[in-house]
Short mmCIF file of C-alpha atoms in Angstrom, two decimals:
data_model
loop_
_atom_site.label_atom_id
_atom_site.label_comp_id
_atom_site.label_asym_id
_atom_site.label_seq_id
_atom_site.Cartn_x
_atom_site.Cartn_y
_atom_site.Cartn_z
CA MET A 114 -48.35 74.84 -104.70
CA ARG A 115 -51.19 77.22 -104.03
CA MET A 116 -52.59 74.87 -101.39
CA PHE A 117 -49.22 74.79 -99.79
CA ILE A 118 -48.89 78.58 -99.58
CA ASN A 119 -52.52 79.15 -98.44
CA ASP A 120 -51.87 76.67 -95.69
CA LEU A 121 -48.72 77.88 -94.81
CA LYS A 122 -50.05 81.58 -94.67
CA LYS A 123 -53.13 80.24 -92.51
CA ASN A 124 -50.84 78.65 -89.79
CA PHE A 125 -47.93 80.84 -90.02
CA LEU A 126 -49.51 84.45 -90.24
CA THR A 127 -51.14 84.33 -87.05
CA ILE A 128 -50.81 86.22 -83.50
CA LYS A 129 -50.02 82.91 -82.01
CA THR A 130 -46.97 82.33 -84.32
CA LEU A 131 -45.62 85.83 -83.43
CA ILE A 132 -45.87 85.19 -79.75
CA CYS A 133 -44.18 81.79 -80.27
CA THR A 134 -41.34 83.55 -82.23
CA ILE A 135 -40.85 86.32 -79.45
CA ALA A 136 -41.09 83.47 -77.04
CA VAL A 137 -37.87 81.79 -78.60
CA VAL A 138 -35.99 84.96 -77.93
CA ALA A 139 -37.25 85.31 -74.39
CA VAL A 140 -36.55 82.03 -73.46
CA SER A 141 -33.08 82.14 -74.90
CA LEU A 142 -32.30 85.42 -72.85
CA LEU A 143 -33.87 83.82 -69.59
CA CYS A 144 -31.67 80.74 -69.89
CA PHE A 145 -28.82 83.04 -69.18
CA ASN A 146 -30.32 85.60 -66.74
CA GLN A 147 -27.45 86.73 -64.58
CA ASP A 148 -24.69 85.90 -67.11
CA LEU A 149 -26.36 88.09 -69.75
CA LEU A 150 -27.09 90.74 -67.20
CA TYR A 151 -23.48 90.91 -66.60
CA ILE A 152 -22.38 91.05 -70.18
CA PHE A 153 -24.87 93.75 -70.99
CA THR A 154 -23.44 95.95 -68.04
CA HIS A 155 -19.69 95.10 -68.41
CA THR A 156 -19.33 95.35 -72.36
CA SER A 157 -15.73 96.47 -72.05
CA GLU A 158 -14.62 93.44 -70.06
CA ASN A 159 -16.67 90.85 -72.23
CA SER A 160 -15.04 88.46 -74.27
CA THR A 161 -17.79 86.14 -75.03
CA SER A 162 -19.14 86.03 -78.74
CA ILE A 163 -22.65 85.51 -80.27
CA ILE A 164 -21.51 82.39 -81.70
CA GLU A 165 -20.30 80.99 -78.45
CA LEU A 166 -23.37 81.78 -76.59
CA ILE A 167 -25.87 80.39 -79.18
CA ASP A 168 -23.78 77.34 -79.61
CA TYR A 169 -23.90 76.65 -75.98
CA LEU A 170 -27.44 77.38 -75.79
CA LEU A 171 -28.40 74.94 -78.34
CA GLY A 172 -26.61 72.19 -76.51
CA ILE A 173 -28.48 72.67 -73.10
CA GLY A 174 -31.15 69.92 -72.82
CA ILE A 175 -33.82 72.12 -71.01
CA PHE A 176 -33.48 74.83 -73.37
CA ARG A 177 -34.23 72.43 -76.42
CA ASN A 178 -37.26 71.06 -74.48
CA LEU A 179 -38.60 74.44 -74.08
CA ILE A 180 -38.02 75.44 -77.84
CA LEU A 181 -39.72 72.02 -78.94
CA ILE A 182 -42.96 73.18 -76.81
CA ILE A 183 -42.74 76.73 -78.41
CA ILE A 184 -42.49 75.89 -82.04
CA SER A 185 -44.91 72.97 -81.52
CA VAL A 186 -47.80 75.37 -80.38
CA PRO A 187 -48.63 76.91 -83.79
CA PHE A 188 -48.15 73.77 -85.97
CA VAL A 189 -48.65 70.46 -84.32
CA GLU A 190 -52.45 70.87 -83.98
CA VAL A 191 -53.08 71.38 -87.70
CA PHE A 192 -54.56 67.92 -88.16
CA CYS A 193 -56.49 67.76 -85.05
CA GLU A 194 -58.36 71.17 -85.89
CA ASP A 195 -59.07 69.80 -89.40
CA TRP A 196 -60.45 66.33 -88.07
CA ASN A 197 -62.27 67.74 -85.02
CA ASN A 198 -63.88 70.61 -87.11
CA LYS A 199 -64.56 68.34 -89.92
CA ASN A 200 -62.85 70.58 -92.29
CA ILE A 201 -60.81 67.74 -93.61
CA TYR A 202 -63.75 66.51 -95.86
CA SER A 203 -64.15 69.72 -97.50
CA VAL A 204 -60.41 69.81 -98.26
CA ILE A 205 -60.12 66.20 -99.36
CA THR A 206 -63.00 66.79 -101.96
CA ARG A 207 -60.90 69.47 -103.58
CA CYS A 208 -57.63 67.22 -103.49
CA ASN A 209 -56.64 63.91 -102.92
CA ILE A 210 -55.21 62.54 -99.54
CA LYS A 211 -51.74 62.25 -100.77
CA LYS A 212 -51.48 65.80 -101.78
CA TYR A 213 -53.21 66.82 -98.41
CA SER A 214 -50.55 64.92 -96.41
CA LYS A 215 -47.70 66.50 -98.31
CA VAL A 216 -49.00 70.03 -97.81
CA LYS A 217 -49.62 69.45 -94.10
CA ILE A 218 -46.27 68.02 -93.28
CA LEU A 219 -44.49 70.43 -95.52
CA SER A 220 -46.23 73.59 -94.18
CA SER A 221 -45.50 72.33 -90.69
CA VAL A 222 -41.82 71.79 -91.25
CA VAL A 223 -41.36 75.21 -93.01
CA GLY A 224 -43.69 77.01 -90.15
CA ALA A 225 -41.73 75.37 -87.36
CA MET A 226 -38.38 75.94 -89.00
CA SER A 227 -39.25 79.69 -89.71
CA VAL A 228 -40.30 80.43 -86.11
CA ASN A 229 -36.99 78.88 -84.77
CA PHE A 230 -34.83 80.56 -87.19
CA ILE A 231 -36.33 84.08 -87.14
CA GLY A 232 -36.33 83.75 -83.31
CA PHE A 233 -32.74 83.09 -83.21
CA LEU A 234 -31.94 85.78 -85.97
CA LEU A 235 -33.88 88.28 -83.80
CA LEU A 236 -31.78 87.04 -80.79
CA THR A 237 -28.68 87.57 -82.77
CA PHE A 238 -29.55 91.30 -83.65
CA LEU A 239 -30.29 91.93 -79.90
CA LEU A 240 -26.90 90.36 -78.73
CA SER A 241 -25.05 92.34 -81.58
CA PHE A 242 -25.31 95.60 -79.48
CA PHE A 243 -23.56 94.15 -76.81
CA MET A 244 -20.85 91.60 -78.03
CA PRO A 245 -19.08 90.75 -81.34
CA LEU A 246 -20.35 87.83 -83.61
CA SER A 247 -16.75 85.89 -83.12
CA THR A 248 -13.72 86.54 -81.55
CA ASN A 249 -9.99 85.34 -81.83
CA GLN A 250 -10.98 82.95 -78.94
CA THR A 251 -14.06 81.81 -80.92
CA VAL A 252 -11.96 80.88 -83.65
CA ASN A 253 -9.69 78.72 -81.61
CA ASN A 254 -12.49 77.15 -79.71
CA PHE A 255 -14.37 75.76 -82.84
CA ALA A 256 -11.19 75.11 -85.08
CA SER A 257 -11.79 71.40 -84.57
CA GLU A 258 -15.39 71.35 -85.84
CA PRO A 259 -16.46 70.44 -89.24
CA TYR A 260 -17.46 74.08 -90.04
CA GLY A 261 -14.97 75.58 -87.65
CA PHE A 262 -13.02 77.30 -90.48
CA LEU A 263 -16.07 79.37 -91.26
CA VAL A 264 -15.93 81.22 -87.97
CA ASN A 265 -12.60 82.81 -88.93
CA GLY A 266 -13.76 84.73 -92.20
CA TYR A 267 -17.27 83.91 -92.49
CA PRO A 268 -19.01 83.85 -89.05
CA ILE A 269 -22.35 84.72 -90.21
CA ILE A 270 -22.41 81.75 -92.60
CA TYR A 271 -21.39 79.52 -89.71
CA LEU A 272 -24.22 80.83 -87.66
CA ILE A 273 -26.77 80.26 -90.52
CA ILE A 274 -25.61 76.65 -90.86
CA ARG A 275 -25.88 75.97 -87.25
CA LEU A 276 -29.49 77.54 -86.89
CA LEU A 277 -30.53 75.82 -90.11
CA ILE A 278 -29.48 72.37 -88.86
CA PHE A 279 -30.96 73.07 -85.45
CA SER A 280 -34.27 74.23 -87.01
CA LEU A 281 -34.54 71.22 -89.15
CA PHE A 282 -33.87 68.93 -86.09
CA SER A 283 -36.61 70.82 -84.25
CA SER A 284 -39.15 70.62 -86.93
CA VAL A 285 -38.79 66.73 -87.20
CA TRP A 286 -40.25 66.59 -83.51
CA VAL A 287 -43.09 68.80 -84.65
CA ILE A 288 -44.25 66.52 -87.51
CA ILE A 289 -43.87 63.45 -85.28
CA GLY A 290 -46.45 65.14 -83.07
CA VAL A 291 -48.42 66.02 -86.38
CA PHE A 292 -48.26 62.21 -87.27
CA PHE A 293 -49.38 60.97 -83.67
CA SER A 294 -52.28 63.44 -83.87
CA THR A 295 -53.60 61.00 -86.67
CA ILE A 296 -53.55 58.18 -84.24
CA ILE A 297 -55.11 60.06 -81.14
CA PRO A 298 -56.63 63.41 -82.76
CA ASN A 299 -56.38 65.35 -79.38
CA ASN A 300 -54.69 68.71 -79.00
CA PHE A 301 -53.05 67.95 -75.71
CA VAL A 302 -51.68 64.57 -76.96
CA SER A 303 -50.35 66.07 -80.08
CA LEU A 304 -48.69 68.80 -77.97
CA ALA A 305 -46.93 66.42 -75.74
CA MET A 306 -45.75 64.10 -78.47
CA PRO A 307 -42.76 65.99 -79.81
CA LEU A 308 -41.31 66.20 -76.20
CA ILE A 309 -42.06 62.61 -75.54
CA SER A 310 -40.59 61.39 -78.83
CA TYR A 311 -37.52 63.54 -78.23
CA TYR A 312 -36.91 62.02 -74.81
CA PHE A 313 -37.42 58.47 -76.04
CA ILE A 314 -35.46 58.81 -79.36
CA GLY A 315 -32.95 61.05 -78.10
CA ASN A 316 -31.84 58.46 -75.40
CA LEU A 317 -31.97 55.66 -77.97
CA CYS A 318 -29.50 57.53 -80.09
CA ASP A 319 -27.00 57.17 -77.42
CA TYR A 320 -26.76 53.49 -78.64
CA LEU A 321 -26.60 54.22 -82.31
CA PRO A 322 -23.38 54.96 -84.50
CA LYS A 323 -22.65 58.65 -85.08
CA PHE A 324 -23.70 58.98 -88.70
CA ILE A 325 -27.33 58.00 -87.71
CA ASN A 326 -27.34 59.59 -84.29
CA ILE A 327 -29.65 62.80 -84.60
CA ASN A 328 -27.90 64.49 -81.56
CA TYR A 329 -24.63 64.30 -83.18
CA LEU A 330 -25.88 65.87 -86.46
CA THR A 331 -27.70 68.28 -84.62
CA ASN A 332 -24.62 69.49 -82.64
CA CYS A 333 -22.67 69.71 -86.04
CA THR A 334 -19.90 67.44 -84.70
CA ASN A 335 -17.25 65.57 -86.89
CA ILE A 336 -19.07 62.50 -87.86
CA LEU A 337 -17.64 62.12 -91.76
CA GLY A 338 -13.97 62.75 -91.49
CA GLY A 339 -14.46 66.52 -90.73
CA ASN A 340 -15.33 67.45 -94.35
CA ALA A 341 -17.69 70.42 -94.17
CA ILE A 342 -19.46 70.09 -97.51
CA ILE A 343 -19.74 66.34 -97.13
CA THR A 344 -21.18 66.72 -93.52
CA PHE A 345 -23.49 69.60 -94.47
CA VAL A 346 -24.92 67.84 -97.37
CA TYR A 347 -25.36 64.51 -95.23
CA SER A 348 -27.10 66.36 -92.60
CA LEU A 349 -29.64 67.80 -94.91
CA LEU A 350 -30.18 64.64 -96.56
CA PHE A 351 -30.81 62.92 -93.15
CA PHE A 352 -33.36 65.30 -91.98
CA ILE A 353 -35.10 65.39 -95.49
CA VAL A 354 -35.45 61.68 -95.48
CA LEU A 355 -36.92 61.69 -92.28
CA ILE A 356 -39.60 64.30 -93.33
CA LEU A 357 -40.38 62.20 -96.35
CA VAL A 358 -40.85 59.07 -94.18
CA PHE A 359 -43.18 60.94 -92.11
CA ILE A 360 -45.02 62.40 -95.24
CA LYS A 361 -45.68 58.82 -96.23
CA LEU A 362 -46.54 57.50 -92.78
CA PHE A 363 -49.00 60.69 -92.15
CA ASN A 364 -50.64 59.72 -95.61
CA VAL A 365 -51.18 56.15 -94.59
CA MET A 366 -52.91 57.05 -91.25
CA VAL A 367 -55.06 59.84 -92.73
CA GLN A 368 -56.01 57.38 -95.43
CA ARG A 369 -56.88 54.91 -92.75
CA ARG A 370 -58.98 57.25 -90.69
CA ILE A 371 -60.83 58.57 -93.72
CA ASN A 372 -61.67 54.83 -94.71
CA ASN A 373 -62.68 53.94 -91.23
CA GLU A 374 -64.92 57.10 -90.99
CA PHE A 375 -66.83 55.89 -94.13
CA ASN A 376 -66.98 52.32 -93.57
#
């Protein structure tokens, strides 16, 4: 646990991470530019809610691409830095490779999720000065979604669930980049892999059933009969299983690299 906390602090409590968190807010605002300018200057005529705005943002392809790039910057190079600086040897002498793999992947996941989640919370706080969290129109628009009933009485819970699922989704691509860095320990390659993987697997998902389609899960659409609790638990388990798979794959590749280095 101490190693995990230390590694998380090392990668998360940096100027780079702070800049990336602010960048999430900035990119979100830039995606709407003129629309947001109108909303900010015509608050009395505005009928848009924060939930509708953020929900729309999370569905934009180019926006997802930009977010993946932003949250990858502080965390996807963690193995490259350890490997290229030879720090990995001193770390592994203090713990085994299996523990090292768990710590690296989990700290990357938690860090990437935190940058994403905190960035959107800051965006929500900023937007709250100009528009409501939810409106009657929002309730009607989201009535058919698995978590739609929350919009009426508990809009903040709906928003937290929506952002949590999206943050998990985004962190998966970051750890894919971390995994590929064990194959080619190059910073540019590791930074490019989350976006490349997202394009490849995202397009492949169009041919998969909804219950294993990562795009449907991320959009919080109805895939399991509309039951909110089952949908939420299933979505969490789906992403957790993916993370566990990449912990195992990362461990195998790090072990192989270390063995090749000494043989």
